[in-house]
mmCIF file of C-alpha atoms in Angstrom:
data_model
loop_
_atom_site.group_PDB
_atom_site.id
_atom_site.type_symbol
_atom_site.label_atom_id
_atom_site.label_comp_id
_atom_site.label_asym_id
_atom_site.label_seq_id
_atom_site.Cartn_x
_atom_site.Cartn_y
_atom_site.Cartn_z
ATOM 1 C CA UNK A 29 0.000 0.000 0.000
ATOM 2 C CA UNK A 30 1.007 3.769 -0.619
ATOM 3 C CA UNK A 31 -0.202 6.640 0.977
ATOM 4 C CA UNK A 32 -0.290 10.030 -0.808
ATOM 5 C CA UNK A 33 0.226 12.948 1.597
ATOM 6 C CA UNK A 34 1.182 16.474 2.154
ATOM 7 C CA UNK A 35 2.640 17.492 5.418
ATOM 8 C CA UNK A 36 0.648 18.645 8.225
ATOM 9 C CA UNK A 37 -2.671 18.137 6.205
ATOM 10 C CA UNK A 38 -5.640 16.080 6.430
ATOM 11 C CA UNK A 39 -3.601 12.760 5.475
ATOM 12 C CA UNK A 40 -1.813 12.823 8.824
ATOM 13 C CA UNK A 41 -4.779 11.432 10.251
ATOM 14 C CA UNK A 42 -4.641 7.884 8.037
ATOM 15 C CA UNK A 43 -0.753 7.833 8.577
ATOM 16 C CA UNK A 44 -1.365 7.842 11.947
ATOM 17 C CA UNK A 45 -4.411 4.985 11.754
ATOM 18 C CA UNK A 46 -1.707 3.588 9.681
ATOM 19 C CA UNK A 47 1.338 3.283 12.132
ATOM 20 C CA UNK A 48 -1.358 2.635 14.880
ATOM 21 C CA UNK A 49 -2.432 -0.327 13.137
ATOM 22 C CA UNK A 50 1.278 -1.704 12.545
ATOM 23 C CA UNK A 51 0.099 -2.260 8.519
ATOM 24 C CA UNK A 52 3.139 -1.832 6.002
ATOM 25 C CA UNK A 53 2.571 0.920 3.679
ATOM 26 C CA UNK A 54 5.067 2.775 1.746
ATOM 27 C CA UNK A 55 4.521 7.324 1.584
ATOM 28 C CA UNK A 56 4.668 9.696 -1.009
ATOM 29 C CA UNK A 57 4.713 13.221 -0.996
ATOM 30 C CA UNK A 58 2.550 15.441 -2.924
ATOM 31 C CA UNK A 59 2.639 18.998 -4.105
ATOM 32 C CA UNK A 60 -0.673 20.121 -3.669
ATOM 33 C CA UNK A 61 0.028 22.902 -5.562
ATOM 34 C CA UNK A 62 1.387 21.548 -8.435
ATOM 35 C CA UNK A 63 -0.413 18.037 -8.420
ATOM 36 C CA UNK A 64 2.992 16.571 -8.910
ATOM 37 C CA UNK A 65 4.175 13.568 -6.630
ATOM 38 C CA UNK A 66 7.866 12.651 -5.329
ATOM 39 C CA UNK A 67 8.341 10.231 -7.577
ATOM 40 C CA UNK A 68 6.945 12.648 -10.692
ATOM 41 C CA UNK A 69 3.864 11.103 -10.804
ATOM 42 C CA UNK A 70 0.555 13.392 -11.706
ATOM 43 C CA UNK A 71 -1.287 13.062 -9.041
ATOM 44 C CA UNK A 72 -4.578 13.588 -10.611
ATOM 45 C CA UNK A 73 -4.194 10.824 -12.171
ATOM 46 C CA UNK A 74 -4.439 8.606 -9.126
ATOM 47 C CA UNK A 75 -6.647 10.822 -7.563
ATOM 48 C CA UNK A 76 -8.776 13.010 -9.731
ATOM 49 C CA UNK A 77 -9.883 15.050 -6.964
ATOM 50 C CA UNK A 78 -6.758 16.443 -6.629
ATOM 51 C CA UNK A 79 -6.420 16.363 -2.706
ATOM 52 C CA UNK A 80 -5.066 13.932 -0.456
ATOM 53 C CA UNK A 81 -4.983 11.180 1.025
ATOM 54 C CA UNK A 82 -5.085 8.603 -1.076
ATOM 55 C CA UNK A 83 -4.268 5.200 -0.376
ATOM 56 C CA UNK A 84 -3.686 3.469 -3.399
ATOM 57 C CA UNK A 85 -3.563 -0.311 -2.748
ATOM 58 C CA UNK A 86 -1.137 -2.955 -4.435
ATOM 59 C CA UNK A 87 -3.465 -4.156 -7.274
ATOM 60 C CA UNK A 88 -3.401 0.277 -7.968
ATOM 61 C CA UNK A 89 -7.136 0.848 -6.796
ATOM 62 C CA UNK A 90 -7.362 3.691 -4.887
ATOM 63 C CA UNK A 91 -9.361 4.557 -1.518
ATOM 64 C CA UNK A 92 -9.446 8.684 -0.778
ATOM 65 C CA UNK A 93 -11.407 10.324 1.539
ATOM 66 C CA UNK A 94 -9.625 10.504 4.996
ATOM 67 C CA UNK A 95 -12.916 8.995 7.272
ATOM 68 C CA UNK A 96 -13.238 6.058 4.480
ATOM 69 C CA UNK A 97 -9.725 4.998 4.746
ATOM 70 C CA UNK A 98 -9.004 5.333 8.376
ATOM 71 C CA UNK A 99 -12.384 3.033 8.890
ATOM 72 C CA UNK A 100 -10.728 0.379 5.977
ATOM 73 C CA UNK A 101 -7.212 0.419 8.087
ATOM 74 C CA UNK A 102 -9.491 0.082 11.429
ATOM 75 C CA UNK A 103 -10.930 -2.991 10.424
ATOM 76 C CA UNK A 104 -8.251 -4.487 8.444
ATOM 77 C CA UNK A 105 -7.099 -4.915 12.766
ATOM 78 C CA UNK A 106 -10.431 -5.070 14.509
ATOM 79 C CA UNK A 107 -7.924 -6.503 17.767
ATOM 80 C CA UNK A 108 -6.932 -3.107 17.581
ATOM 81 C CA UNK A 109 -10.268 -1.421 18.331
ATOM 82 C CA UNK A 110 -9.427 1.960 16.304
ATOM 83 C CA UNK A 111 -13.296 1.499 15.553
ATOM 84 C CA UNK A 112 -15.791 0.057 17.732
ATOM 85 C CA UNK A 113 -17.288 -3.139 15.490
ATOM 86 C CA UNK A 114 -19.625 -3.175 12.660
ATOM 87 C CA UNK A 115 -23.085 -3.012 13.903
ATOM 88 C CA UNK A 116 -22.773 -1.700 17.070
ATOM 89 C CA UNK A 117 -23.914 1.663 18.268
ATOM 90 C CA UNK A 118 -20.063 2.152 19.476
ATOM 91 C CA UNK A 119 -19.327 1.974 15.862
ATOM 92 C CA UNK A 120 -22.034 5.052 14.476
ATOM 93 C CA UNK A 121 -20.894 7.102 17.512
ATOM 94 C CA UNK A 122 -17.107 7.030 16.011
ATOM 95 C CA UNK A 123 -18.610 7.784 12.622
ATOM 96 C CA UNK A 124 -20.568 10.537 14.292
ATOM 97 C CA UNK A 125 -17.244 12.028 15.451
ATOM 98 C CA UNK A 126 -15.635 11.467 12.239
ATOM 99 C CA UNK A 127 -18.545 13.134 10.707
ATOM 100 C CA UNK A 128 -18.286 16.335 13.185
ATOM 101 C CA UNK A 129 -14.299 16.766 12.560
ATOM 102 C CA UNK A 130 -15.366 16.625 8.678
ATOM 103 C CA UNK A 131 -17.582 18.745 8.350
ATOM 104 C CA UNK A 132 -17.603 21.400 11.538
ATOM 105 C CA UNK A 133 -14.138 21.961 12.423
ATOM 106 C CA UNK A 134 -11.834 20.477 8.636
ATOM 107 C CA UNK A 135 -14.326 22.317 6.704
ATOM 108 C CA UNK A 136 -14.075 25.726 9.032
ATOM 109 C CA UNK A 137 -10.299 25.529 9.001
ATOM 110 C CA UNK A 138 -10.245 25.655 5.078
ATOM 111 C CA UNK A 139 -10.776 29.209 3.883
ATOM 112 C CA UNK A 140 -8.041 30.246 7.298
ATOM 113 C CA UNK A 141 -5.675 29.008 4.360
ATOM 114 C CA UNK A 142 -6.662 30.829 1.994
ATOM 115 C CA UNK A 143 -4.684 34.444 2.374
ATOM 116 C CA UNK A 144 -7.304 36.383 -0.067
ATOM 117 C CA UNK A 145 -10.193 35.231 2.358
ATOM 118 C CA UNK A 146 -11.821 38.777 3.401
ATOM 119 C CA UNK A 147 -11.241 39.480 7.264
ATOM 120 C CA UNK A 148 -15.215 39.408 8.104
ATOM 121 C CA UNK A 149 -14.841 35.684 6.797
ATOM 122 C CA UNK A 150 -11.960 34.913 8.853
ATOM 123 C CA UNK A 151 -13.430 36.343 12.027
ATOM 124 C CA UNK A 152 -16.434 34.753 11.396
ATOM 125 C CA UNK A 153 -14.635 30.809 10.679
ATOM 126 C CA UNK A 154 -12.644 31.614 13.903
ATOM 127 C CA UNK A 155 -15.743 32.249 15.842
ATOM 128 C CA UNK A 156 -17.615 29.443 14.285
ATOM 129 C CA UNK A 157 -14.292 27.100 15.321
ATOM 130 C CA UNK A 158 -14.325 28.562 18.997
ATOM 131 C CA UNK A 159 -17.987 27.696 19.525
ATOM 132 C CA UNK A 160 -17.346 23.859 17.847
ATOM 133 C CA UNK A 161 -14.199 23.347 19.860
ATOM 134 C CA UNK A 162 -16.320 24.422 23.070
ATOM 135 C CA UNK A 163 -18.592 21.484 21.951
ATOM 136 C CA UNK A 164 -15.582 19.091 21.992
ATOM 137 C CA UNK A 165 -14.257 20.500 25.716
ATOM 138 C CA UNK A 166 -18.045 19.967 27.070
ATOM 139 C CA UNK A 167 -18.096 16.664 25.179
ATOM 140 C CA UNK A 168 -14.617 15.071 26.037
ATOM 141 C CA UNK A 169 -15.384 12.359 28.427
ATOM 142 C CA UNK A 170 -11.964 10.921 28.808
ATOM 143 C CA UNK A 171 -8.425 11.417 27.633
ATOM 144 C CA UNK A 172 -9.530 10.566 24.123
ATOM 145 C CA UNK A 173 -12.868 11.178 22.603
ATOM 146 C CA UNK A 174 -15.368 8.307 23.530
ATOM 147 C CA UNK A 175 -12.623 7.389 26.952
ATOM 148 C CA UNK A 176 -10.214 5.790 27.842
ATOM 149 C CA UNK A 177 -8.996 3.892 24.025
ATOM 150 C CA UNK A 178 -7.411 5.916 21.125
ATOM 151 C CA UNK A 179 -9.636 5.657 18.131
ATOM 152 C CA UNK A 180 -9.295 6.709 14.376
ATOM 153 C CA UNK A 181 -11.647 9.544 15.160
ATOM 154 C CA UNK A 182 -8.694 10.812 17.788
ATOM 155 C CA UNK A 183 -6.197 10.889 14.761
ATOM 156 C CA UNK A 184 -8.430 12.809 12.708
ATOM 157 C CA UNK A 185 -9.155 15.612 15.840
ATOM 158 C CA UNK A 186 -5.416 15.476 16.262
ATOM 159 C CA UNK A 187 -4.820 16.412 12.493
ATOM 160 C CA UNK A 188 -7.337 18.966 12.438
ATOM 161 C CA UNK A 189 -6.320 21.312 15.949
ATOM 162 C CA UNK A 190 -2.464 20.932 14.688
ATOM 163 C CA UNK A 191 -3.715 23.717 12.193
ATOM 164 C CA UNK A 192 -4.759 25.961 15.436
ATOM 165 C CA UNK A 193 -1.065 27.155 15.529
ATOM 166 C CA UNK A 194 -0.845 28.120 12.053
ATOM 167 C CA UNK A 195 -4.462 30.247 11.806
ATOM 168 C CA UNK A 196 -3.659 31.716 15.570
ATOM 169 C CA UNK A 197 -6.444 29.868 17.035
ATOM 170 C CA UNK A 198 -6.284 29.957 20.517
ATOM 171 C CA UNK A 199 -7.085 26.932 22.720
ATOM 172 C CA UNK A 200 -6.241 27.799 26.127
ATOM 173 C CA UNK A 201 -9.681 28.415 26.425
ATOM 174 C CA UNK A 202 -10.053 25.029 26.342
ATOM 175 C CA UNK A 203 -8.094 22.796 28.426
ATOM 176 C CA UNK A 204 -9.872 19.820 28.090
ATOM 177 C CA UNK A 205 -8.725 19.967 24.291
ATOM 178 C CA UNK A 206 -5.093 21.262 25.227
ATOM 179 C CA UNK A 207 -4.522 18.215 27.751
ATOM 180 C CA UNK A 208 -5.693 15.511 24.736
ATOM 181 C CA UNK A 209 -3.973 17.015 22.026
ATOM 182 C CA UNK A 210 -0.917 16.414 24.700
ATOM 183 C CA UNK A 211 -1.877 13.134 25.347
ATOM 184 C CA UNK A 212 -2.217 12.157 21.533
ATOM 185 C CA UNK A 213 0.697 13.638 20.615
ATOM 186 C CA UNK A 214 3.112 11.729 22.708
ATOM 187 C CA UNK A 215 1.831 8.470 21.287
ATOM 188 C CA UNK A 216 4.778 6.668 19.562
ATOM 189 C CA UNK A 217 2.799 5.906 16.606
ATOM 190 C CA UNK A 218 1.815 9.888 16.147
ATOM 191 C CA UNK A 219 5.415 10.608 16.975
ATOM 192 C CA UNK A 220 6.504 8.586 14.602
ATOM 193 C CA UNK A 221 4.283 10.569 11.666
ATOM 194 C CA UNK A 222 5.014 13.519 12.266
ATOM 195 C CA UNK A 223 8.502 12.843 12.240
ATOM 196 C CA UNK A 224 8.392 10.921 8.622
ATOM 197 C CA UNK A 225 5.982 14.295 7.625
ATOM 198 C CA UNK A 226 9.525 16.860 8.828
ATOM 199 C CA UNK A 227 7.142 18.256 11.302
ATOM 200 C CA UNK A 228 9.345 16.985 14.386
ATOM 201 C CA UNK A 229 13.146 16.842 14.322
#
């Protein structure tokens, strides 16, 4: 397997899930900007989208989406318990959270990129991040999202609040959040991802 990424972005969360789940996979860096991969590769040709991840598996199918592939690596090592089993109501409360990271806090992180986004819009994502992040403090119910187990949808909270620093996003306001992003980062397997990303010396 081979996972397309771009440092620090959304596909930190699957090579995380990935070195959690002790699967072998090789990495490849992409230029987002150009589409352009390590190796030369266009990446729009493996992923038309454009975006990573994309784990591109060794008969060259292709899984993207970062909640679709983290829940593939989960149950490739269901011992593992990165998501609760099929079936259960464990299992739709992970997705739940996966869902929430998606599509309230990825998706208001976005245009904080984006240096031609008008300031209204920028104070307005940052307030509209504060109040979802205050959902996540009042929600938190152990050191990691659902208690006491890491789970995929950790990784993918993880990924997401790393961008705090670069958008000036305060979260001493919330020290809930502060003390988990502390405890997630000093897993070995995170460790070891954000070191193979160049985002650790």
């Amino acid at each position: 397997m081979k996972l397309y990424y771009s440092p620090g972005a959304c596909s930190l969360s699957p090579h995380i899930v990935l070195r959690e789940a002790g699967l072998p996979f090789a990495l490849e860096k992409v230029n987002l900007k150009t589409k352009v991969t390590a190796s030369g590769e266009d990446f729009t040709r493996i992923n038309p989208k454009g975006y990573v991840p994309a784990l591109q598996f060794d008969d060259g199918s292709v899984l993207t989406e970062g909640s679709a592939i983290v829940q593939w690596v989960a149950d490739e090592v269901p011992d593992q318990h990165l998501m609760a089993p099929a079936g259960t109501l464990e299992r739709y409360r992970l997705i739940e959270w996966l869902n929430f990271i998606s599509t309230e806090l990825h998706k208001n992180f976005s245009p904080l990129f984006n240096p031609a986004t008008p300031d209204s819009v920028r104070e307005y994502q940052m307030q509209q991040l504060a109040r979802r992040i205050g959902y996540v403090e009042q929600t938190l119910v152990g050191p990691y999202l659902t208690g006491t187990h890491f789970t995929a949808a950790d990784a993918y909270l993880f990924t997401v609040l790393s961008w705090s620093g670069y958008v000036k996003l305060d979260l001493a306001p919330f020290p809930k959040v502060v003390a988990f992003n502390a405890q997630v980062s000093a897993r070995p397997a995170v460790q070891a991802a954000l070191r193979a990303e160049g985002l650790l010396k």
